[in-house]
Amino acid sequence: MFENIIKFITNYIPLTDEEIDIIRETNLIESYKKNTILLSEGEVAKECYFILQGCIRSYYVIDGEERTTEFYTESQPITPVSYVTKQPSEYYLSCLEDCVVSLGTRNQILLEKLPKLETLLLKLNGEMLVQNQVSFDNFKNFSPEKRYLDLIETRPELINRVPQYHLATYLGITPVSLSRMRKRLSSGKSARKA
């Protein structure tokens, strides 16, 4: 797992052997079991995360119903809004699978030892802003069917990895509507092949 962190970092900035040793000594890696709640509504986030293995879901609870806003998988960072603002979180972060992550608070210690990592954080924040804007625009402007087709195209691993009811809330529809849409799209593909 440690090698995954180094590989990810060196995609953005070069590291010396000495810097790699400093990262190793900081012991960034933590494991969480499936269904572990990493952040609850009303808590102030104490950590940000980088996923090495597993899938984490962010969601709101509105009128007693969960509404998924994002799925985070391998090589994706998570910086909860609450971590930045130091205000209580309005949403939850939960492990959909057993997860292995790198913890952000320890990254603060690391930043003191390796200030050049700030360049990496700036690049990551820029990428995350773009991804979030695209995701937001797609949700506002695409129909549920187009959002589903876009999900199949851009993140196909989620289709079999995430329970259908979570996918449905992420798409802004009910599980029954998602099931009907999948069936219709599947039969449409079959009809086109014939």
PDB file of C-alpha atoms in Angstrom:
ATOM      1  CA  MET A   1       0.000   0.000   0.000  1.00  0.00           C
ATOM      2  CA  PHE A   2       2.838   2.386   0.799  1.00  0.00           C
ATOM      3  CA  GLU A   3       4.065   2.040  -2.783  1.00  0.00           C
ATOM      4  CA  ASN A   4       0.672   3.297  -4.007  1.00  0.00           C
ATOM      5  CA  ILE A   5       1.146   6.531  -2.067  1.00  0.00           C
ATOM      6  CA  ILE A   6       4.637   7.037  -3.492  1.00  0.00           C
ATOM      7  CA  LYS A   7       3.477   6.237  -7.034  1.00  0.00           C
ATOM      8  CA  PHE A   8       0.628   8.707  -6.725  1.00  0.00           C
ATOM      9  CA  ILE A   9       2.838  11.500  -5.360  1.00  0.00           C
ATOM     10  CA  THR A  10       5.547  10.991  -7.989  1.00  0.00           C
ATOM     11  CA  ASN A  11       2.941  11.412 -10.720  1.00  0.00           C
ATOM     12  CA  TYR A  12       2.884  15.057  -9.615  1.00  0.00           C
ATOM     13  CA  ILE A  13       6.286  15.810  -8.076  1.00  0.00           C
ATOM     14  CA  PRO A  14       9.661  14.009  -7.912  1.00  0.00           C
ATOM     15  CA  LEU A  15      10.819  12.530  -4.595  1.00  0.00           C
ATOM     16  CA  THR A  16      14.298  11.678  -3.368  1.00  0.00           C
ATOM     17  CA  ASP A  17      15.023   8.457  -1.455  1.00  0.00           C
ATOM     18  CA  GLU A  18      15.358  10.540   1.710  1.00  0.00           C
ATOM     19  CA  GLU A  19      11.910  12.097   1.154  1.00  0.00           C
ATOM     20  CA  ILE A  20      10.399   8.663   0.561  1.00  0.00           C
ATOM     21  CA  ASP A  21      11.863   7.524   3.891  1.00  0.00           C
ATOM     22  CA  ILE A  22      10.317  10.552   5.645  1.00  0.00           C
ATOM     23  CA  ILE A  23       6.912   9.654   4.164  1.00  0.00           C
ATOM     24  CA  ARG A  24       7.330   6.023   5.270  1.00  0.00           C
ATOM     25  CA  GLU A  25       8.204   7.079   8.843  1.00  0.00           C
ATOM     26  CA  THR A  26       5.108   9.290   9.098  1.00  0.00           C
ATOM     27  CA  ASN A  27       2.910   6.152   8.974  1.00  0.00           C
ATOM     28  CA  LEU A  28       0.001   7.608   7.030  1.00  0.00           C
ATOM     29  CA  ILE A  29      -1.982   4.408   6.454  1.00  0.00           C
ATOM     30  CA  GLU A  30      -5.114   3.346   8.371  1.00  0.00           C
ATOM     31  CA  SER A  31      -7.664   0.561   7.749  1.00  0.00           C
ATOM     32  CA  TYR A  32     -11.440   0.773   8.252  1.00  0.00           C
ATOM     33  CA  LYS A  33     -14.071  -1.956   8.096  1.00  0.00           C
ATOM     34  CA  LYS A  34     -17.082  -1.878   5.784  1.00  0.00           C
ATOM     35  CA  ASN A  35     -19.914   0.345   7.121  1.00  0.00           C
ATOM     36  CA  THR A  36     -17.547   2.424   9.275  1.00  0.00           C
ATOM     37  CA  ILE A  37     -18.807   6.005   9.490  1.00  0.00           C
ATOM     38  CA  LEU A  38     -15.773   8.263   9.005  1.00  0.00           C
ATOM     39  CA  LEU A  39     -17.738  11.493   9.410  1.00  0.00           C
ATOM     40  CA  SER A  40     -21.252  12.152  10.700  1.00  0.00           C
ATOM     41  CA  GLU A  41     -23.526  15.114  10.197  1.00  0.00           C
ATOM     42  CA  GLY A  42     -22.821  17.646  12.938  1.00  0.00           C
ATOM     43  CA  GLU A  43     -19.214  16.561  13.527  1.00  0.00           C
ATOM     44  CA  VAL A  44     -16.229  18.719  12.662  1.00  0.00           C
ATOM     45  CA  ALA A  45     -13.956  16.677  10.380  1.00  0.00           C
ATOM     46  CA  LYS A  46     -10.560  15.950  11.896  1.00  0.00           C
ATOM     47  CA  GLU A  47      -9.215  14.062   8.880  1.00  0.00           C
ATOM     48  CA  CYS A  48      -8.980  14.225   5.141  1.00  0.00           C
ATOM     49  CA  TYR A  49      -8.302  11.004   3.249  1.00  0.00           C
ATOM     50  CA  PHE A  50      -6.589   9.491   0.247  1.00  0.00           C
ATOM     51  CA  ILE A  51      -8.072   6.127  -0.747  1.00  0.00           C
ATOM     52  CA  LEU A  52      -5.611   3.330  -1.357  1.00  0.00           C
ATOM     53  CA  GLN A  53      -8.199   0.562  -1.400  1.00  0.00           C
ATOM     54  CA  GLY A  54     -11.972   0.479  -1.093  1.00  0.00           C
ATOM     55  CA  CYS A  55     -14.945   2.723  -1.729  1.00  0.00           C
ATOM     56  CA  ILE A  56     -16.265   5.561   0.432  1.00  0.00           C
ATOM     57  CA  ARG A  57     -19.652   7.214  -0.050  1.00  0.00           C
ATOM     58  CA  SER A  58     -20.666  10.754   0.893  1.00  0.00           C
ATOM     59  CA  TYR A  59     -24.340  11.356   1.558  1.00  0.00           C
ATOM     60  CA  TYR A  60     -26.884  13.614   3.216  1.00  0.00           C
ATOM     61  CA  VAL A  61     -29.878  12.485   5.251  1.00  0.00           C
ATOM     62  CA  ILE A  62     -32.877  14.569   4.180  1.00  0.00           C
ATOM     63  CA  ASP A  63     -36.313  13.871   5.676  1.00  0.00           C
ATOM     64  CA  GLY A  64     -35.021  10.501   6.870  1.00  0.00           C
ATOM     65  CA  GLU A  65     -33.755   9.469   3.417  1.00  0.00           C
ATOM     66  CA  GLU A  66     -30.126   9.083   2.405  1.00  0.00           C
ATOM     67  CA  ARG A  67     -29.058  10.982  -0.730  1.00  0.00           C
ATOM     68  CA  THR A  68     -25.674  10.010  -2.123  1.00  0.00           C
ATOM     69  CA  THR A  69     -23.560  12.829  -3.504  1.00  0.00           C
ATOM     70  CA  GLU A  70     -20.327  11.025  -4.402  1.00  0.00           C
ATOM     71  CA  PHE A  71     -18.405   7.751  -4.461  1.00  0.00           C
ATOM     72  CA  TYR A  72     -14.666   7.847  -3.836  1.00  0.00           C
ATOM     73  CA  THR A  73     -12.459   4.946  -4.897  1.00  0.00           C
ATOM     74  CA  GLU A  74      -8.783   4.109  -5.256  1.00  0.00           C
ATOM     75  CA  SER A  75      -6.396   7.030  -5.829  1.00  0.00           C
ATOM     76  CA  GLN A  76      -9.009   9.652  -4.985  1.00  0.00           C
ATOM     77  CA  PRO A  77      -8.588  12.227  -2.228  1.00  0.00           C
ATOM     78  CA  ILE A  78     -11.404  13.315   0.074  1.00  0.00           C
ATOM     79  CA  THR A  79     -11.237  16.697   1.776  1.00  0.00           C
ATOM     80  CA  PRO A  80     -14.467  17.181   3.721  1.00  0.00           C
ATOM     81  CA  VAL A  81     -15.780  20.749   3.629  1.00  0.00           C
ATOM     82  CA  SER A  82     -15.855  20.628   7.415  1.00  0.00           C
ATOM     83  CA  TYR A  83     -12.111  19.897   7.505  1.00  0.00           C
ATOM     84  CA  VAL A  84     -11.430  23.166   5.704  1.00  0.00           C
ATOM     85  CA  THR A  85     -14.095  25.376   7.348  1.00  0.00           C
ATOM     86  CA  LYS A  86     -13.860  23.863  10.862  1.00  0.00           C
ATOM     87  CA  GLN A  87     -17.681  23.991  10.917  1.00  0.00           C
ATOM     88  CA  PRO A  88     -19.960  21.000  11.643  1.00  0.00           C
ATOM     89  CA  SER A  89     -20.402  18.718   8.646  1.00  0.00           C
ATOM     90  CA  GLU A  90     -23.721  18.691   6.834  1.00  0.00           C
ATOM     91  CA  TYR A  91     -23.130  15.210   5.402  1.00  0.00           C
ATOM     92  CA  TYR A  92     -21.747  11.752   6.179  1.00  0.00           C
ATOM     93  CA  LEU A  93     -18.778   9.753   4.904  1.00  0.00           C
ATOM     94  CA  SER A  94     -19.164   5.981   5.121  1.00  0.00           C
ATOM     95  CA  CYS A  95     -17.089   2.993   3.973  1.00  0.00           C
ATOM     96  CA  LEU A  96     -19.008   0.899   1.435  1.00  0.00           C
ATOM     97  CA  GLU A  97     -16.216  -1.684   1.549  1.00  0.00           C
ATOM     98  CA  ASP A  98     -13.271  -2.470   3.795  1.00  0.00           C
ATOM     99  CA  CYS A  99     -10.971   0.509   3.139  1.00  0.00           C
ATOM    100  CA  VAL A 100      -7.298   1.358   3.424  1.00  0.00           C
ATOM    101  CA  VAL A 101      -6.635   5.097   3.422  1.00  0.00           C
ATOM    102  CA  SER A 102      -3.922   7.640   4.021  1.00  0.00           C
ATOM    103  CA  LEU A 103      -4.882  10.138   6.720  1.00  0.00           C
ATOM    104  CA  GLY A 104      -4.694  13.875   6.205  1.00  0.00           C
ATOM    105  CA  THR A 105      -3.889  15.078   9.716  1.00  0.00           C
ATOM    106  CA  ARG A 106      -0.643  13.211   9.553  1.00  0.00           C
ATOM    107  CA  ASN A 107      -0.066  14.918   6.218  1.00  0.00           C
ATOM    108  CA  GLN A 108       0.181  18.194   8.166  1.00  0.00           C
ATOM    109  CA  ILE A 109       3.171  16.760  10.020  1.00  0.00           C
ATOM    110  CA  LEU A 110       4.528  15.617   6.679  1.00  0.00           C
ATOM    111  CA  LEU A 111       4.074  19.074   5.151  1.00  0.00           C
ATOM    112  CA  GLU A 112       6.244  20.536   7.878  1.00  0.00           C
ATOM    113  CA  LYS A 113       8.998  18.062   6.968  1.00  0.00           C
ATOM    114  CA  LEU A 114       8.449  18.219   3.187  1.00  0.00           C
ATOM    115  CA  PRO A 115       7.041  21.648   2.216  1.00  0.00           C
ATOM    116  CA  LYS A 116       7.246  20.787  -1.493  1.00  0.00           C
ATOM    117  CA  LEU A 117       4.185  18.569  -0.987  1.00  0.00           C
ATOM    118  CA  GLU A 118       2.141  21.789  -0.952  1.00  0.00           C
ATOM    119  CA  THR A 119       2.575  21.836  -4.746  1.00  0.00           C
ATOM    120  CA  LEU A 120       0.894  18.440  -4.870  1.00  0.00           C
ATOM    121  CA  LEU A 121      -1.981  19.626  -2.677  1.00  0.00           C
ATOM    122  CA  LEU A 122      -2.548  22.695  -4.856  1.00  0.00           C
ATOM    123  CA  LYS A 123      -2.679  20.523  -7.994  1.00  0.00           C
ATOM    124  CA  LEU A 124      -5.062  18.059  -6.333  1.00  0.00           C
ATOM    125  CA  ASN A 125      -7.345  20.838  -5.113  1.00  0.00           C
ATOM    126  CA  GLY A 126      -7.470  22.293  -8.628  1.00  0.00           C
ATOM    127  CA  GLU A 127      -8.349  18.896 -10.111  1.00  0.00           C
ATOM    128  CA  MET A 128     -11.015  18.328  -7.462  1.00  0.00           C
ATOM    129  CA  LEU A 129     -12.611  21.706  -8.156  1.00  0.00           C
ATOM    130  CA  VAL A 130     -12.861  20.889 -11.856  1.00  0.00           C
ATOM    131  CA  GLN A 131     -14.266  17.400 -11.188  1.00  0.00           C
ATOM    132  CA  ASN A 132     -16.828  18.763  -8.731  1.00  0.00           C
ATOM    133  CA  GLN A 133     -17.940  21.465 -11.168  1.00  0.00           C
ATOM    134  CA  VAL A 134     -18.349  18.949 -14.011  1.00  0.00           C
ATOM    135  CA  SER A 135     -20.285  16.603 -11.731  1.00  0.00           C
ATOM    136  CA  PHE A 136     -22.536  19.438 -10.524  1.00  0.00           C
ATOM    137  CA  ASP A 137     -23.163  20.695 -14.079  1.00  0.00           C
ATOM    138  CA  ASN A 138     -23.987  17.185 -15.296  1.00  0.00           C
ATOM    139  CA  PHE A 139     -26.435  16.638 -12.464  1.00  0.00           C
ATOM    140  CA  LYS A 140     -28.209  19.922 -13.173  1.00  0.00           C
ATOM    141  CA  ASN A 141     -28.305  19.590 -16.948  1.00  0.00           C
ATOM    142  CA  PHE A 142     -28.542  15.865 -17.748  1.00  0.00           C
ATOM    143  CA  SER A 143     -31.603  13.643 -17.503  1.00  0.00           C
ATOM    144  CA  PRO A 144     -31.319  10.679 -15.101  1.00  0.00           C
ATOM    145  CA  GLU A 145     -30.805   8.391 -18.112  1.00  0.00           C
ATOM    146  CA  LYS A 146     -27.984  10.554 -19.464  1.00  0.00           C
ATOM    147  CA  ARG A 147     -26.404  10.697 -15.972  1.00  0.00           C
ATOM    148  CA  TYR A 148     -26.551   6.891 -15.802  1.00  0.00           C
ATOM    149  CA  LEU A 149     -25.016   6.492 -19.265  1.00  0.00           C
ATOM    150  CA  ASP A 150     -22.324   8.996 -18.327  1.00  0.00           C
ATOM    151  CA  LEU A 151     -21.613   7.012 -15.151  1.00  0.00           C
ATOM    152  CA  ILE A 152     -21.263   3.801 -17.192  1.00  0.00           C
ATOM    153  CA  GLU A 153     -18.833   5.564 -19.508  1.00  0.00           C
ATOM    154  CA  THR A 154     -16.722   7.422 -16.943  1.00  0.00           C
ATOM    155  CA  ARG A 155     -16.861   5.129 -13.884  1.00  0.00           C
ATOM    156  CA  PRO A 156     -18.036   1.686 -15.034  1.00  0.00           C
ATOM    157  CA  GLU A 157     -16.539  -0.072 -11.982  1.00  0.00           C
ATOM    158  CA  LEU A 158     -19.205   1.531  -9.777  1.00  0.00           C
ATOM    159  CA  ILE A 159     -22.074  -0.225 -11.576  1.00  0.00           C
ATOM    160  CA  ASN A 160     -21.223  -3.637 -10.072  1.00  0.00           C
ATOM    161  CA  ARG A 161     -19.394  -2.357  -7.009  1.00  0.00           C
ATOM    162  CA  VAL A 162     -22.037  -0.122  -5.429  1.00  0.00           C
ATOM    163  CA  PRO A 163     -25.511  -1.286  -4.309  1.00  0.00           C
ATOM    164  CA  GLN A 164     -28.253  -0.236  -6.737  1.00  0.00           C
ATOM    165  CA  TYR A 165     -30.147   1.816  -4.116  1.00  0.00           C
ATOM    166  CA  HIS A 166     -27.023   3.967  -3.531  1.00  0.00           C
ATOM    167  CA  LEU A 167     -26.543   4.402  -7.284  1.00  0.00           C
ATOM    168  CA  ALA A 168     -30.194   5.441  -7.585  1.00  0.00           C
ATOM    169  CA  THR A 169     -29.890   8.197  -4.955  1.00  0.00           C
ATOM    170  CA  TYR A 170     -26.657   9.356  -6.595  1.00  0.00           C
ATOM    171  CA  LEU A 171     -28.530   9.684  -9.900  1.00  0.00           C
ATOM    172  CA  GLY A 172     -31.437  11.454  -8.190  1.00  0.00           C
ATOM    173  CA  ILE A 173     -34.004   8.705  -8.834  1.00  0.00           C
ATOM    174  CA  THR A 174     -35.630   5.837  -6.949  1.00  0.00           C
ATOM    175  CA  PRO A 175     -34.233   2.285  -7.046  1.00  0.00           C
ATOM    176  CA  VAL A 176     -37.383   1.193  -8.929  1.00  0.00           C
ATOM    177  CA  SER A 177     -36.809   3.867 -11.595  1.00  0.00           C
ATOM    178  CA  LEU A 178     -33.173   2.805 -11.923  1.00  0.00           C
ATOM    179  CA  SER A 179     -34.201  -0.823 -12.325  1.00  0.00           C
ATOM    180  CA  ARG A 180     -36.707   0.093 -15.062  1.00  0.00           C
ATOM    181  CA  MET A 181     -34.156   2.299 -16.819  1.00  0.00           C
ATOM    182  CA  ARG A 182     -31.503  -0.437 -16.748  1.00  0.00           C
ATOM    183  CA  LYS A 183     -33.992  -2.946 -18.122  1.00  0.00           C
ATOM    184  CA  ARG A 184     -35.100  -0.564 -20.883  1.00  0.00           C
ATOM    185  CA  LEU A 185     -31.531   0.275 -21.851  1.00  0.00           C
ATOM    186  CA  SER A 186     -30.549  -3.397 -21.779  1.00  0.00           C
ATOM    187  CA  SER A 187     -33.454  -4.417 -24.021  1.00  0.00           C
ATOM    188  CA  GLY A 188     -32.684  -1.476 -26.329  1.00  0.00           C
ATOM    189  CA  LYS A 189     -29.112  -2.705 -26.752  1.00  0.00           C
ATOM    190  CA  SER A 190     -30.359  -6.244 -27.414  1.00  0.00           C
ATOM    191  CA  ALA A 191     -32.819  -4.971 -30.018  1.00  0.00           C
ATOM    192  CA  ARG A 192     -30.083  -2.943 -31.769  1.00  0.00           C
ATOM    193  CA  LYS A 193     -27.768  -5.957 -31.959  1.00  0.00           C
ATOM    194  CA  ALA A 194     -30.463  -8.155 -33.577  1.00  0.00           C
TER     195      ALA A 194
END
